[in-house]
PDB file of N, CA and C in Angstrom:
ATOM      1  N   MET L  15       4.457  36.606 -22.577  1.00  0.00           N
ATOM      2  CA  MET L  15       5.838  36.555 -23.033  1.00  0.00           C
ATOM      3  C   MET L  15       6.792  37.012 -21.930  1.00  0.00           C
ATOM      4  N   THR L  16       6.387  38.004 -21.159  1.00  0.00           N
ATOM      5  CA  THR L  16       7.284  38.488 -20.105  1.00  0.00           C
ATOM      6  C   THR L  16       7.474  37.438 -19.010  1.00  0.00           C
ATOM      7  N   PHE L  17       6.463  36.581 -18.802  1.00  0.00           N
ATOM      8  CA  PHE L  17       6.608  35.496 -17.833  1.00  0.00           C
ATOM      9  C   PHE L  17       7.747  34.572 -18.247  1.00  0.00           C
ATOM     10  N   GLY L  18       7.806  34.252 -19.505  1.00  0.00           N
ATOM     11  CA  GLY L  18       8.865  33.376 -20.003  1.00  0.00           C
ATOM     12  C   GLY L  18      10.241  33.989 -19.864  1.00  0.00           C
ATOM     13  N   TRP L  19      10.355  35.268 -20.176  1.00  0.00           N
ATOM     14  CA  TRP L  19      11.661  35.914 -20.073  1.00  0.00           C
ATOM     15  C   TRP L  19      12.078  36.086 -18.616  1.00  0.00           C
ATOM     16  N   ALA L  20      11.114  36.308 -17.732  1.00  0.00           N
ATOM     17  CA  ALA L  20      11.437  36.383 -16.305  1.00  0.00           C
ATOM     18  C   ALA L  20      11.923  35.020 -15.805  1.00  0.00           C
ATOM     19  N   PHE L  21      11.267  33.962 -16.250  1.00  0.00           N
ATOM     20  CA  PHE L  21      11.688  32.612 -15.888  1.00  0.00           C
ATOM     21  C   PHE L  21      13.080  32.321 -16.438  1.00  0.00           C
ATOM     22  N   LEU L  22      13.351  32.758 -17.653  1.00  0.00           N
ATOM     23  CA  LEU L  22      14.671  32.563 -18.254  1.00  0.00           C
ATOM     24  C   LEU L  22      15.736  33.324 -17.472  1.00  0.00           C
ATOM     25  N   ALA L  23      15.443  34.548 -17.070  1.00  0.00           N
ATOM     26  CA  ALA L  23      16.409  35.338 -16.298  1.00  0.00           C
ATOM     27  C   ALA L  23      16.713  34.663 -14.964  1.00  0.00           C
ATOM     28  N   LEU L  24      15.682  34.121 -14.317  1.00  0.00           N
ATOM     29  CA  LEU L  24      15.891  33.407 -13.067  1.00  0.00           C
ATOM     30  C   LEU L  24      16.741  32.156 -13.298  1.00  0.00           C
ATOM     31  N   PHE L  25      16.411  31.396 -14.340  1.00  0.00           N
ATOM     32  CA  PHE L  25      17.164  30.191 -14.655  1.00  0.00           C
ATOM     33  C   PHE L  25      18.629  30.512 -14.962  1.00  0.00           C
ATOM     34  N   LEU L  26      18.877  31.524 -15.786  1.00  0.00           N
ATOM     35  CA  LEU L  26      20.253  31.851 -16.159  1.00  0.00           C
ATOM     36  C   LEU L  26      21.049  32.396 -14.980  1.00  0.00           C
ATOM     37  N   SER L  27      20.400  33.133 -14.084  1.00  0.00           N
ATOM     38  CA  SER L  27      21.125  33.633 -12.915  1.00  0.00           C
ATOM     39  C   SER L  27      21.498  32.483 -11.979  1.00  0.00           C
ATOM     40  N   LEU L  28      20.589  31.531 -11.784  1.00  0.00           N
ATOM     41  CA  LEU L  28      20.918  30.368 -10.962  1.00  0.00           C
ATOM     42  C   LEU L  28      21.985  29.507 -11.636  1.00  0.00           C
ATOM     43  N   TYR L  29      21.905  29.393 -12.954  1.00  0.00           N
ATOM     44  CA  TYR L  29      22.903  28.647 -13.717  1.00  0.00           C
ATOM     45  C   TYR L  29      24.271  29.309 -13.603  1.00  0.00           C
ATOM     46  N   ALA L  30      24.311  30.626 -13.637  1.00  0.00           N
ATOM     47  CA  ALA L  30      25.579  31.347 -13.504  1.00  0.00           C
ATOM     48  C   ALA L  30      26.170  31.157 -12.113  1.00  0.00           C
ATOM     49  N   ILE L  31      25.326  31.189 -11.077  1.00  0.00           N
ATOM     50  CA  ILE L  31      25.815  30.971  -9.715  1.00  0.00           C
ATOM     51  C   ILE L  31      26.401  29.569  -9.577  1.00  0.00           C
ATOM     52  N   PHE L  32      25.678  28.580 -10.112  1.00  0.00           N
ATOM     53  CA  PHE L  32      26.179  27.207 -10.069  1.00  0.00           C
ATOM     54  C   PHE L  32      27.501  27.084 -10.838  1.00  0.00           C
ATOM     55  N   SER L  33      27.575  27.681 -11.999  1.00  0.00           N
ATOM     56  CA  SER L  33      28.793  27.606 -12.809  1.00  0.00           C
ATOM     57  C   SER L  33      29.968  28.256 -12.097  1.00  0.00           C
ATOM     58  N   LEU L  34      29.737  29.414 -11.491  1.00  0.00           N
ATOM     59  CA  LEU L  34      30.821  30.082 -10.768  1.00  0.00           C
ATOM     60  C   LEU L  34      31.279  29.257  -9.568  1.00  0.00           C
ATOM     61  N   ALA L  35      30.352  28.584  -8.905  1.00  0.00           N
ATOM     62  CA  ALA L  35      30.731  27.730  -7.777  1.00  0.00           C
ATOM     63  C   ALA L  35      31.589  26.556  -8.242  1.00  0.00           C
ATOM     64  N   VAL L  36      31.220  25.947  -9.360  1.00  0.00           N
ATOM     65  CA  VAL L  36      32.011  24.831  -9.886  1.00  0.00           C
ATOM     66  C   VAL L  36      33.406  25.306 -10.278  1.00  0.00           C
ATOM     67  N   ILE L  37      33.488  26.438 -10.946  1.00  0.00           N
ATOM     68  CA  ILE L  37      34.789  26.964 -11.371  1.00  0.00           C
ATOM     69  C   ILE L  37      35.645  27.315 -10.165  1.00  0.00           C
ATOM     70  N   TRP L  38      35.054  27.933  -9.159  1.00  0.00           N
ATOM     71  CA  TRP L  38      35.804  28.289  -7.957  1.00  0.00           C
ATOM     72  C   TRP L  38      36.343  27.039  -7.265  1.00  0.00           C
ATOM     73  N   HIS L  39      35.503  26.015  -7.151  1.00  0.00           N
ATOM     74  CA  HIS L  39      35.955  24.776  -6.512  1.00  0.00           C
ATOM     75  C   HIS L  39      37.050  24.083  -7.332  1.00  0.00           C
ATOM     76  N   LEU L  40      36.920  24.113  -8.640  1.00  0.00           N
ATOM     77  CA  LEU L  40      37.973  23.518  -9.478  1.00  0.00           C
ATOM     78  C   LEU L  40      39.299  24.231  -9.274  1.00  0.00           C
ATOM     79  N   ASN L  41      39.273  25.539  -9.275  1.00  0.00           N
ATOM     80  CA  ASN L  41      40.514  26.299  -9.141  1.00  0.00           C
ATOM     81  C   ASN L  41      41.077  26.236  -7.727  1.00  0.00           C
ATOM     82  N   THR L  42      40.227  26.096  -6.732  1.00  0.00           N
ATOM     83  CA  THR L  42      40.701  26.086  -5.350  1.00  0.00           C
ATOM     84  C   THR L  42      41.228  24.723  -4.925  1.00  0.00           C
ATOM     85  N   TYR L  43      40.485  23.668  -5.245  1.00  0.00           N
ATOM     86  CA  TYR L  43      40.811  22.356  -4.697  1.00  0.00           C
ATOM     87  C   TYR L  43      41.513  21.419  -5.671  1.00  0.00           C
ATOM     88  N   SER L  44      41.781  21.871  -6.863  1.00  0.00           N
ATOM     89  CA  SER L  44      42.469  21.013  -7.825  1.00  0.00           C
ATOM     90  C   SER L  44      43.975  21.172  -7.652  1.00  0.00           C
ATOM     91  N   PHE L  45      44.674  20.054  -7.722  1.00  0.00           N
ATOM     92  CA  PHE L  45      46.119  20.074  -7.549  1.00  0.00           C
ATOM     93  C   PHE L  45      46.870  19.842  -8.854  1.00  0.00           C
ATOM     94  N   SER L  46      46.153  19.758  -9.955  1.00  0.00           N
ATOM     95  CA  SER L  46      46.827  19.484 -11.223  1.00  0.00           C
ATOM     96  C   SER L  46      46.655  20.659 -12.175  1.00  0.00           C
ATOM     97  N   ARG L  47      47.464  20.649 -13.204  1.00  0.00           N
ATOM     98  CA  ARG L  47      47.375  21.697 -14.208  1.00  0.00           C
ATOM     99  C   ARG L  47      46.192  21.494 -15.144  1.00  0.00           C
ATOM    100  N   SER L  48      45.644  20.293 -15.160  1.00  0.00           N
ATOM    101  CA  SER L  48      44.512  20.024 -16.046  1.00  0.00           C
ATOM    102  C   SER L  48      43.251  20.737 -15.582  1.00  0.00           C
ATOM    103  N   ALA L  49      43.252  21.274 -14.374  1.00  0.00           N
ATOM    104  CA  ALA L  49      42.076  21.993 -13.886  1.00  0.00           C
ATOM    105  C   ALA L  49      41.811  23.234 -14.739  1.00  0.00           C
ATOM    106  N   LYS L  50      42.845  23.874 -15.217  1.00  0.00           N
ATOM    107  CA  LYS L  50      42.645  25.045 -16.072  1.00  0.00           C
ATOM    108  C   LYS L  50      41.977  24.653 -17.388  1.00  0.00           C
ATOM    109  N   TRP L  51      42.337  23.499 -17.943  1.00  0.00           N
ATOM    110  CA  TRP L  51      41.709  23.016 -19.167  1.00  0.00           C
ATOM    111  C   TRP L  51      40.246  22.687 -18.914  1.00  0.00           C
ATOM    112  N   VAL L  52      39.971  22.029 -17.797  1.00  0.00           N
ATOM    113  CA  VAL L  52      38.594  21.676 -17.454  1.00  0.00           C
ATOM    114  C   VAL L  52      37.777  22.932 -17.202  1.00  0.00           C
ATOM    115  N   THR L  53      38.370  23.918 -16.549  1.00  0.00           N
ATOM    116  CA  THR L  53      37.677  25.173 -16.289  1.00  0.00           C
ATOM    117  C   THR L  53      37.316  25.869 -17.595  1.00  0.00           C
ATOM    118  N   ARG L  54      38.246  25.941 -18.520  1.00  0.00           N
ATOM    119  CA  ARG L  54      37.961  26.588 -19.812  1.00  0.00           C
ATOM    120  C   ARG L  54      36.871  25.843 -20.575  1.00  0.00           C
ATOM    121  N   PHE L  55      36.927  24.518 -20.566  1.00  0.00           N
ATOM    122  CA  PHE L  55      35.894  23.726 -21.227  1.00  0.00           C
ATOM    123  C   PHE L  55      34.534  23.957 -20.577  1.00  0.00           C
ATOM    124  N   PHE L  56      34.491  23.998 -19.241  1.00  0.00           N
ATOM    125  CA  PHE L  56      33.238  24.214 -18.530  1.00  0.00           C
ATOM    126  C   PHE L  56      32.661  25.591 -18.826  1.00  0.00           C
ATOM    127  N   VAL L  57      33.495  26.606 -18.874  1.00  0.00           N
ATOM    128  CA  VAL L  57      33.023  27.959 -19.192  1.00  0.00           C
ATOM    129  C   VAL L  57      32.464  28.002 -20.601  1.00  0.00           C
ATOM    130  N   LEU L  58      33.156  27.392 -21.554  1.00  0.00           N
ATOM    131  CA  LEU L  58      32.681  27.361 -22.935  1.00  0.00           C
ATOM    132  C   LEU L  58      31.352  26.618 -23.037  1.00  0.00           C
ATOM    133  N   ALA L  59      31.252  25.469 -22.374  1.00  0.00           N
ATOM    134  CA  ALA L  59      30.001  24.702 -22.395  1.00  0.00           C
ATOM    135  C   ALA L  59      28.864  25.484 -21.736  1.00  0.00           C
ATOM    136  N   ALA L  60      29.156  26.175 -20.647  1.00  0.00           N
ATOM    137  CA  ALA L  60      28.127  26.965 -19.968  1.00  0.00           C
ATOM    138  C   ALA L  60      27.640  28.108 -20.859  1.00  0.00           C
ATOM    139  N   LEU L  61      28.539  28.758 -21.556  1.00  0.00           N
ATOM    140  CA  LEU L  61      28.132  29.845 -22.456  1.00  0.00           C
ATOM    141  C   LEU L  61      27.295  29.323 -23.616  1.00  0.00           C
ATOM    142  N   ILE L  62      27.703  28.204 -24.187  1.00  0.00           N
ATOM    143  CA  ILE L  62      26.938  27.624 -25.299  1.00  0.00           C
ATOM    144  C   ILE L  62      25.545  27.211 -24.834  1.00  0.00           C
ATOM    145  N   LEU L  63      25.457  26.556 -23.678  1.00  0.00           N
ATOM    146  CA  LEU L  63      24.150  26.161 -23.161  1.00  0.00           C
ATOM    147  C   LEU L  63      23.287  27.373 -22.811  1.00  0.00           C
ATOM    148  N   GLY L  64      23.899  28.441 -22.329  1.00  0.00           N
ATOM    149  CA  GLY L  64      23.155  29.676 -22.055  1.00  0.00           C
ATOM    150  C   GLY L  64      22.574  30.287 -23.318  1.00  0.00           C
ATOM    151  N   VAL L  65      23.362  30.294 -24.383  1.00  0.00           N
ATOM    152  CA  VAL L  65      22.866  30.816 -25.666  1.00  0.00           C
ATOM    153  C   VAL L  65      21.734  29.947 -26.203  1.00  0.00           C
ATOM    154  N   PHE L  66      21.876  28.625 -26.097  1.00  0.00           N
ATOM    155  CA  PHE L  66      20.799  27.731 -26.521  1.00  0.00           C
ATOM    156  C   PHE L  66      19.530  27.956 -25.710  1.00  0.00           C
ATOM    157  N   ALA L  67      19.678  28.206 -24.419  1.00  0.00           N
ATOM    158  CA  ALA L  67      18.507  28.466 -23.573  1.00  0.00           C
ATOM    159  C   ALA L  67      17.786  29.731 -24.024  1.00  0.00           C
ATOM    160  N   ILE L  68      18.546  30.766 -24.332  1.00  0.00           N
ATOM    161  CA  ILE L  68      17.930  32.015 -24.803  1.00  0.00           C
ATOM    162  C   ILE L  68      17.215  31.792 -26.130  1.00  0.00           C
ATOM    163  N   LEU L  69      17.861  31.076 -27.048  1.00  0.00           N
ATOM    164  CA  LEU L  69      17.246  30.820 -28.352  1.00  0.00           C
ATOM    165  C   LEU L  69      15.983  29.973 -28.226  1.00  0.00           C
ATOM    166  N   LEU L  70      16.020  28.940 -27.406  1.00  0.00           N
ATOM    167  CA  LEU L  70      14.851  28.074 -27.256  1.00  0.00           C
ATOM    168  C   LEU L  70      13.708  28.781 -26.535  1.00  0.00           C
ATOM    169  N   PHE L  71      14.017  29.575 -25.531  1.00  0.00           N
ATOM    170  CA  PHE L  71      12.959  30.311 -24.839  1.00  0.00           C
ATOM    171  C   PHE L  71      12.329  31.347 -25.752  1.00  0.00           C
ATOM    172  N   GLY L  72      13.087  31.873 -26.683  1.00  0.00           N
ATOM    173  CA  GLY L  72      12.529  32.826 -27.646  1.00  0.00           C
ATOM    174  C   GLY L  72      11.555  32.182 -28.614  1.00  0.00           C
ATOM    175  N   GLN L  73      11.651  30.875 -28.793  1.00  0.00           N
ATOM    176  CA  GLN L  73      10.775  30.167 -29.722  1.00  0.00           C
ATOM    177  C   GLN L  73       9.440  29.751 -29.108  1.00  0.00           C
ATOM    178  N   ILE L  74       9.331  29.782 -27.792  1.00  0.00           N
ATOM    179  CA  ILE L  74       8.113  29.323 -27.117  1.00  0.00           C
ATOM    180  C   ILE L  74       7.052  30.415 -27.177  1.00  0.00           C
ATOM    181  N   ASN L  75       5.839  30.019 -27.545  1.00  0.00           N
ATOM    182  CA  ASN L  75       4.708  30.941 -27.539  1.00  0.00           C
ATOM    183  C   ASN L  75       4.108  30.925 -26.130  1.00  0.00           C
ATOM    184  N   TRP L  76       4.522  31.870 -25.307  1.00  0.00           N
ATOM    185  CA  TRP L  76       4.153  31.859 -23.897  1.00  0.00           C
ATOM    186  C   TRP L  76       2.680  32.151 -23.683  1.00  0.00           C
ATOM    187  N   ALA L  77       2.074  33.013 -24.494  1.00  0.00           N
ATOM    188  CA  ALA L  77       0.663  33.316 -24.334  1.00  0.00           C
ATOM    189  C   ALA L  77      -0.187  32.074 -24.569  1.00  0.00           C
ATOM    190  N   GLN L  78       0.122  31.331 -25.593  1.00  0.00           N
ATOM    191  CA  GLN L  78      -0.631  30.092 -25.886  1.00  0.00           C
ATOM    192  C   GLN L  78      -0.389  29.061 -24.791  1.00  0.00           C
ATOM    193  N   LEU L  79       0.811  28.970 -24.285  1.00  0.00           N
ATOM    194  CA  LEU L  79       1.115  28.020 -23.231  1.00  0.00           C
ATOM    195  C   LEU L  79       0.367  28.346 -21.949  1.00  0.00           C
ATOM    196  N   ILE L  80       0.284  29.620 -21.601  1.00  0.00           N
ATOM    197  CA  ILE L  80      -0.453  30.037 -20.405  1.00  0.00           C
ATOM    198  C   ILE L  80      -1.946  29.788 -20.576  1.00  0.00           C
ATOM    199  N   ASN L  81      -2.487  30.086 -21.758  1.00  0.00           N
ATOM    200  CA  ASN L  81      -3.901  29.827 -22.012  1.00  0.00           C
ATOM    201  C   ASN L  81      -4.194  28.333 -21.948  1.00  0.00           C
ATOM    202  N   TYR L  82      -3.310  27.507 -22.435  1.00  0.00           N
ATOM    203  CA  TYR L  82      -3.490  26.071 -22.382  1.00  0.00           C
ATOM    204  C   TYR L  82      -3.452  25.572 -20.935  1.00  0.00           C
ATOM    205  N   ALA L  83      -2.561  26.126 -20.137  1.00  0.00           N
ATOM    206  CA  ALA L  83      -2.437  25.720 -18.745  1.00  0.00           C
ATOM    207  C   ALA L  83      -3.652  26.139 -17.916  1.00  0.00           C
ATOM    208  N   GLN L  84      -4.265  27.261 -18.271  1.00  0.00           N
ATOM    209  CA  GLN L  84      -5.425  27.760 -17.526  1.00  0.00           C
ATOM    210  C   GLN L  84      -6.692  27.013 -17.890  1.00  0.00           C
ATOM    211  N   SER L  85      -6.764  26.414 -19.050  1.00  0.00           N
ATOM    212  CA  SER L  85      -7.999  25.707 -19.443  1.00  0.00           C
ATOM    213  C   SER L  85      -8.016  24.261 -19.028  1.00  0.00           C
TER     214      SER L  85
END
């Protein structure tokens, strides 16, 4: 189980870095006011997808998956 949560932590940290890079680029290089709307939508979508990732990873039986992979 700890393998799965470690993998999730790695995935979410990389996802957060990617999300922050997209938001920074939107705010820096956008010349329109719609960039703020897109940024808010992207942040909301990123948070929702992060919560779904946590919920789905919690449902996986990691011990059985590891035993299956080893056999």
